[in-house]
Amino acid sequence: HGDQEAQNDLRTIYGANASYTSYAGLFGANAETIFGVQTRYDDIHVQRLFTEKRVFLATDVDDRVKEWSAGAYAQMTNYWNEWFRSVIGVREDYYNGQDSGSHAGNGNANLFEPKGSLIFTPLEKYEFYISAGRGFHSNDFRSVTSGGGDFLTPIKGAEVGVRANPIEGLS
């Protein structure tokens, strides 16, 4: 009877992370290598209801979405000397989803993401860095099943910056 609506979003999220760190040298420099895996499961019930004066009239959207993701990664930090270190990493993510509601459908996607940084510390409380890599933006799975977008949208990024801690406790 108008444009008033109520929205319900009930989510239960489960997840786990595990990693292993190895300390060894590479080309005469100290190195720290991390290997890890992550997984997450989202059980989502989303509703959009037509209402008038806060009284329920009808259901517009009723979606039951199940999303599962898993990722594996490796990252190596090389401490070349007291003022310079490098970080390189790779990650592979896999996403799977299904909706048994108003936007019914299934889908999956995977993405490989390399990343790297060079970090210079010429002064004790200041770091200069250059970073670049690939990541992703994950879209609402309901837009994927209704033809409105990709599950994972790749993103390339780079930045140059300064991290400063001029006063204890202030970054």
PDB file of C-alpha atoms in Angstrom:
ATOM      1  CA  HIS A   1       0.000   0.000   0.000  1.00  0.00           C
ATOM      2  CA  GLY A   2       3.096   2.187   0.190  1.00  0.00           C
ATOM      3  CA  ASP A   3       6.882   1.937   0.289  1.00  0.00           C
ATOM      4  CA  GLN A   4       7.300   0.782   3.899  1.00  0.00           C
ATOM      5  CA  GLU A   5       9.065  -2.541   4.372  1.00  0.00           C
ATOM      6  CA  ALA A   6      10.720  -4.558   7.094  1.00  0.00           C
ATOM      7  CA  GLN A   7      13.954  -6.473   6.645  1.00  0.00           C
ATOM      8  CA  ASN A   8      15.129  -9.495   8.596  1.00  0.00           C
ATOM      9  CA  ASP A   9      18.668 -10.811   8.357  1.00  0.00           C
ATOM     10  CA  LEU A  10      19.558 -13.848  10.472  1.00  0.00           C
ATOM     11  CA  ARG A  11      23.135 -15.087  10.052  1.00  0.00           C
ATOM     12  CA  THR A  12      25.090 -17.885  11.622  1.00  0.00           C
ATOM     13  CA  ILE A  13      28.784 -17.884  10.755  1.00  0.00           C
ATOM     14  CA  TYR A  14      31.325 -20.639  11.405  1.00  0.00           C
ATOM     15  CA  GLY A  15      35.018 -20.451  10.608  1.00  0.00           C
ATOM     16  CA  ALA A  16      38.486 -21.728  11.319  1.00  0.00           C
ATOM     17  CA  ASN A  17      42.071 -20.609  10.725  1.00  0.00           C
ATOM     18  CA  ALA A  18      45.299 -22.552  11.026  1.00  0.00           C
ATOM     19  CA  SER A  19      48.851 -21.478  10.257  1.00  0.00           C
ATOM     20  CA  TYR A  20      52.417 -22.648  10.630  1.00  0.00           C
ATOM     21  CA  THR A  21      55.454 -20.348  10.834  1.00  0.00           C
ATOM     22  CA  SER A  22      58.964 -21.392   9.851  1.00  0.00           C
ATOM     23  CA  TYR A  23      62.113 -19.386  10.644  1.00  0.00           C
ATOM     24  CA  ALA A  24      65.005 -19.950   8.271  1.00  0.00           C
ATOM     25  CA  GLY A  25      67.508 -18.045   6.188  1.00  0.00           C
ATOM     26  CA  LEU A  26      67.355 -17.107   2.516  1.00  0.00           C
ATOM     27  CA  PHE A  27      70.406 -15.798   0.626  1.00  0.00           C
ATOM     28  CA  GLY A  28      72.071 -15.016   3.955  1.00  0.00           C
ATOM     29  CA  ALA A  29      69.106 -13.058   5.346  1.00  0.00           C
ATOM     30  CA  ASN A  30      66.805 -14.040   8.186  1.00  0.00           C
ATOM     31  CA  ALA A  31      63.401 -15.114   6.898  1.00  0.00           C
ATOM     32  CA  GLU A  32      59.993 -15.879   8.332  1.00  0.00           C
ATOM     33  CA  THR A  33      57.595 -17.985   6.255  1.00  0.00           C
ATOM     34  CA  ILE A  34      53.948 -18.480   7.152  1.00  0.00           C
ATOM     35  CA  PHE A  35      51.722 -21.149   5.609  1.00  0.00           C
ATOM     36  CA  GLY A  36      48.026 -21.051   6.401  1.00  0.00           C
ATOM     37  CA  VAL A  37      44.504 -22.108   5.593  1.00  0.00           C
ATOM     38  CA  GLN A  38      41.166 -20.481   6.390  1.00  0.00           C
ATOM     39  CA  THR A  39      37.590 -21.603   5.963  1.00  0.00           C
ATOM     40  CA  ARG A  40      34.221 -20.014   6.618  1.00  0.00           C
ATOM     41  CA  TYR A  41      30.586 -21.110   6.328  1.00  0.00           C
ATOM     42  CA  ASP A  42      27.706 -18.611   6.363  1.00  0.00           C
ATOM     43  CA  ASP A  43      24.108 -19.748   6.876  1.00  0.00           C
ATOM     44  CA  ILE A  44      21.931 -16.731   6.006  1.00  0.00           C
ATOM     45  CA  HIS A  45      18.168 -16.170   6.062  1.00  0.00           C
ATOM     46  CA  VAL A  46      17.183 -12.825   4.540  1.00  0.00           C
ATOM     47  CA  GLN A  47      13.624 -11.504   4.208  1.00  0.00           C
ATOM     48  CA  ARG A  48      12.110  -8.311   2.905  1.00  0.00           C
ATOM     49  CA  LEU A  49       8.466  -7.880   3.956  1.00  0.00           C
ATOM     50  CA  PHE A  50       5.852  -5.386   2.817  1.00  0.00           C
ATOM     51  CA  THR A  51       4.332  -3.574   5.799  1.00  0.00           C
ATOM     52  CA  GLU A  52       1.912  -0.780   6.521  1.00  0.00           C
ATOM     53  CA  LYS A  53       2.001   0.987   9.868  1.00  0.00           C
ATOM     54  CA  ARG A  54       4.456  -1.743  10.877  1.00  0.00           C
ATOM     55  CA  VAL A  55       1.897  -4.479  10.219  1.00  0.00           C
ATOM     56  CA  PHE A  56       2.975  -7.363   7.950  1.00  0.00           C
ATOM     57  CA  LEU A  57       1.200  -7.467   4.569  1.00  0.00           C
ATOM     58  CA  ALA A  58       3.185  -9.853   2.341  1.00  0.00           C
ATOM     59  CA  THR A  59       6.640 -11.291   1.675  1.00  0.00           C
ATOM     60  CA  ASP A  60       8.639  -9.677  -1.113  1.00  0.00           C
ATOM     61  CA  VAL A  61      11.944 -11.578  -0.756  1.00  0.00           C
ATOM     62  CA  ASP A  62      12.702 -14.744   1.207  1.00  0.00           C
ATOM     63  CA  ASP A  63      16.212 -16.092   0.634  1.00  0.00           C
ATOM     64  CA  ARG A  64      18.089 -18.898   2.336  1.00  0.00           C
ATOM     65  CA  VAL A  65      21.716 -18.509   1.330  1.00  0.00           C
ATOM     66  CA  LYS A  66      24.535 -20.934   2.138  1.00  0.00           C
ATOM     67  CA  GLU A  67      28.067 -19.719   1.423  1.00  0.00           C
ATOM     68  CA  TRP A  68      31.294 -21.636   1.966  1.00  0.00           C
ATOM     69  CA  SER A  69      34.805 -20.367   1.352  1.00  0.00           C
ATOM     70  CA  ALA A  70      38.296 -21.756   1.743  1.00  0.00           C
ATOM     71  CA  GLY A  71      41.651 -20.118   1.261  1.00  0.00           C
ATOM     72  CA  ALA A  72      45.273 -21.187   1.402  1.00  0.00           C
ATOM     73  CA  TYR A  73      48.196 -18.804   1.617  1.00  0.00           C
ATOM     74  CA  ALA A  74      51.957 -18.501   2.005  1.00  0.00           C
ATOM     75  CA  GLN A  75      53.878 -15.386   3.008  1.00  0.00           C
ATOM     76  CA  MET A  76      57.623 -14.885   3.288  1.00  0.00           C
ATOM     77  CA  THR A  77      59.253 -11.943   5.060  1.00  0.00           C
ATOM     78  CA  ASN A  78      62.974 -11.509   4.425  1.00  0.00           C
ATOM     79  CA  TYR A  79      64.929  -9.308   6.841  1.00  0.00           C
ATOM     80  CA  TRP A  80      67.791  -8.273   4.541  1.00  0.00           C
ATOM     81  CA  ASN A  81      69.344  -5.960   7.134  1.00  0.00           C
ATOM     82  CA  GLU A  82      68.314  -3.720  10.053  1.00  0.00           C
ATOM     83  CA  TRP A  83      66.592  -1.149   7.827  1.00  0.00           C
ATOM     84  CA  PHE A  84      65.157  -3.153   4.914  1.00  0.00           C
ATOM     85  CA  ARG A  85      62.764  -6.080   4.611  1.00  0.00           C
ATOM     86  CA  SER A  86      60.616  -7.522   1.847  1.00  0.00           C
ATOM     87  CA  VAL A  87      57.329  -9.398   2.035  1.00  0.00           C
ATOM     88  CA  ILE A  88      55.934 -11.582  -0.725  1.00  0.00           C
ATOM     89  CA  GLY A  89      52.798 -13.628  -0.528  1.00  0.00           C
ATOM     90  CA  VAL A  90      50.357 -15.698  -2.520  1.00  0.00           C
ATOM     91  CA  ARG A  91      46.819 -16.735  -1.738  1.00  0.00           C
ATOM     92  CA  GLU A  92      44.154 -18.826  -3.459  1.00  0.00           C
ATOM     93  CA  ASP A  93      40.499 -18.357  -2.486  1.00  0.00           C
ATOM     94  CA  TYR A  94      37.524 -20.555  -3.405  1.00  0.00           C
ATOM     95  CA  TYR A  95      33.907 -19.532  -2.828  1.00  0.00           C
ATOM     96  CA  ASN A  96      30.769 -21.637  -3.261  1.00  0.00           C
ATOM     97  CA  GLY A  97      27.212 -20.495  -2.731  1.00  0.00           C
ATOM     98  CA  GLN A  98      23.631 -21.570  -3.140  1.00  0.00           C
ATOM     99  CA  ASP A  99      20.302 -19.856  -2.617  1.00  0.00           C
ATOM    100  CA  SER A 100      17.096 -21.829  -2.210  1.00  0.00           C
ATOM    101  CA  GLY A 101      14.808 -18.797  -2.032  1.00  0.00           C
ATOM    102  CA  SER A 102      13.596 -15.913  -4.152  1.00  0.00           C
ATOM    103  CA  HIS A 103      16.921 -15.693  -6.034  1.00  0.00           C
ATOM    104  CA  ALA A 104      17.476 -19.466  -6.321  1.00  0.00           C
ATOM    105  CA  GLY A 105      20.698 -20.685  -7.877  1.00  0.00           C
ATOM    106  CA  ASN A 106      24.209 -22.016  -7.346  1.00  0.00           C
ATOM    107  CA  GLY A 107      27.620 -20.636  -8.125  1.00  0.00           C
ATOM    108  CA  ASN A 108      31.297 -20.796  -7.338  1.00  0.00           C
ATOM    109  CA  ALA A 109      34.466 -18.869  -8.060  1.00  0.00           C
ATOM    110  CA  ASN A 110      38.152 -18.982  -7.269  1.00  0.00           C
ATOM    111  CA  LEU A 111      40.887 -16.387  -7.428  1.00  0.00           C
ATOM    112  CA  PHE A 112      44.693 -16.355  -7.207  1.00  0.00           C
ATOM    113  CA  GLU A 113      46.123 -13.312  -5.383  1.00  0.00           C
ATOM    114  CA  PRO A 114      49.841 -12.440  -5.369  1.00  0.00           C
ATOM    115  CA  LYS A 115      51.076  -9.576  -3.148  1.00  0.00           C
ATOM    116  CA  GLY A 116      54.355  -7.924  -2.298  1.00  0.00           C
ATOM    117  CA  SER A 117      55.916  -5.128  -0.238  1.00  0.00           C
ATOM    118  CA  LEU A 118      59.264  -3.436   0.218  1.00  0.00           C
ATOM    119  CA  ILE A 119      59.688  -1.788   3.635  1.00  0.00           C
ATOM    120  CA  PHE A 120      62.471   0.660   4.500  1.00  0.00           C
ATOM    121  CA  THR A 121      63.139   1.795   8.084  1.00  0.00           C
ATOM    122  CA  PRO A 122      65.796   4.532   7.925  1.00  0.00           C
ATOM    123  CA  LEU A 123      64.763   5.962  11.310  1.00  0.00           C
ATOM    124  CA  GLU A 124      63.728   4.033  14.402  1.00  0.00           C
ATOM    125  CA  LYS A 125      60.130   5.289  14.470  1.00  0.00           C
ATOM    126  CA  TYR A 126      59.447   5.684  10.722  1.00  0.00           C
ATOM    127  CA  GLU A 127      58.861   3.165   7.938  1.00  0.00           C
ATOM    128  CA  PHE A 128      58.478   3.835   4.227  1.00  0.00           C
ATOM    129  CA  TYR A 129      56.815   1.179   2.127  1.00  0.00           C
ATOM    130  CA  ILE A 130      55.793   0.251  -1.397  1.00  0.00           C
ATOM    131  CA  SER A 131      53.095  -2.422  -1.723  1.00  0.00           C
ATOM    132  CA  ALA A 132      51.186  -3.982  -4.611  1.00  0.00           C
ATOM    133  CA  GLY A 133      48.909  -6.935  -5.060  1.00  0.00           C
ATOM    134  CA  ARG A 134      45.673  -8.464  -6.145  1.00  0.00           C
ATOM    135  CA  GLY A 135      42.602  -9.068  -4.010  1.00  0.00           C
ATOM    136  CA  PHE A 136      38.855  -9.177  -4.445  1.00  0.00           C
ATOM    137  CA  HIS A 137      35.523  -7.752  -3.458  1.00  0.00           C
ATOM    138  CA  SER A 138      32.905 -10.418  -2.731  1.00  0.00           C
ATOM    139  CA  ASN A 139      29.401  -9.530  -3.852  1.00  0.00           C
ATOM    140  CA  ASP A 140      26.124 -10.489  -2.198  1.00  0.00           C
ATOM    141  CA  PHE A 141      25.444 -13.977  -3.545  1.00  0.00           C
ATOM    142  CA  ARG A 142      21.841 -13.055  -4.341  1.00  0.00           C
ATOM    143  CA  SER A 143      23.084 -10.583  -6.970  1.00  0.00           C
ATOM    144  CA  VAL A 144      25.107 -13.398  -8.564  1.00  0.00           C
ATOM    145  CA  THR A 145      22.105 -15.727  -8.945  1.00  0.00           C
ATOM    146  CA  SER A 146      19.881 -12.920 -10.273  1.00  0.00           C
ATOM    147  CA  GLY A 147      22.457 -12.035 -12.957  1.00  0.00           C
ATOM    148  CA  GLY A 148      23.636  -8.813 -11.356  1.00  0.00           C
ATOM    149  CA  GLY A 149      27.299  -9.507 -10.762  1.00  0.00           C
ATOM    150  CA  ASP A 150      30.246 -11.818 -10.295  1.00  0.00           C
ATOM    151  CA  PHE A 151      30.759 -13.713  -7.045  1.00  0.00           C
ATOM    152  CA  LEU A 152      34.343 -12.442  -6.711  1.00  0.00           C
ATOM    153  CA  THR A 153      35.351  -9.180  -8.367  1.00  0.00           C
ATOM    154  CA  PRO A 154      39.157  -9.013  -8.788  1.00  0.00           C
ATOM    155  CA  ILE A 155      40.889  -5.848  -7.604  1.00  0.00           C
ATOM    156  CA  LYS A 156      44.457  -4.724  -8.272  1.00  0.00           C
ATOM    157  CA  GLY A 157      45.980  -2.247  -5.891  1.00  0.00           C
ATOM    158  CA  ALA A 158      49.211  -0.492  -5.049  1.00  0.00           C
ATOM    159  CA  GLU A 159      50.289   2.058  -2.490  1.00  0.00           C
ATOM    160  CA  VAL A 160      53.278   4.027  -1.321  1.00  0.00           C
ATOM    161  CA  GLY A 161      53.229   5.204   2.250  1.00  0.00           C
ATOM    162  CA  VAL A 162      54.789   6.094   5.557  1.00  0.00           C
ATOM    163  CA  ARG A 163      54.106   4.515   8.938  1.00  0.00           C
ATOM    164  CA  ALA A 164      55.153   6.690  11.833  1.00  0.00           C
ATOM    165  CA  ASN A 165      55.230   6.146  15.601  1.00  0.00           C
ATOM    166  CA  PRO A 166      56.615   9.509  16.764  1.00  0.00           C
ATOM    167  CA  ILE A 167      55.088   9.168  20.241  1.00  0.00           C
ATOM    168  CA  GLU A 168      54.805   5.932  22.229  1.00  0.00           C
ATOM    169  CA  GLY A 169      51.322   4.459  21.659  1.00  0.00           C
ATOM    170  CA  LEU A 170      50.506   6.745  18.689  1.00  0.00           C
ATOM    171  CA  SER A 171      50.670   5.516  15.090  1.00  0.00           C
TER     172      SER A 171
END
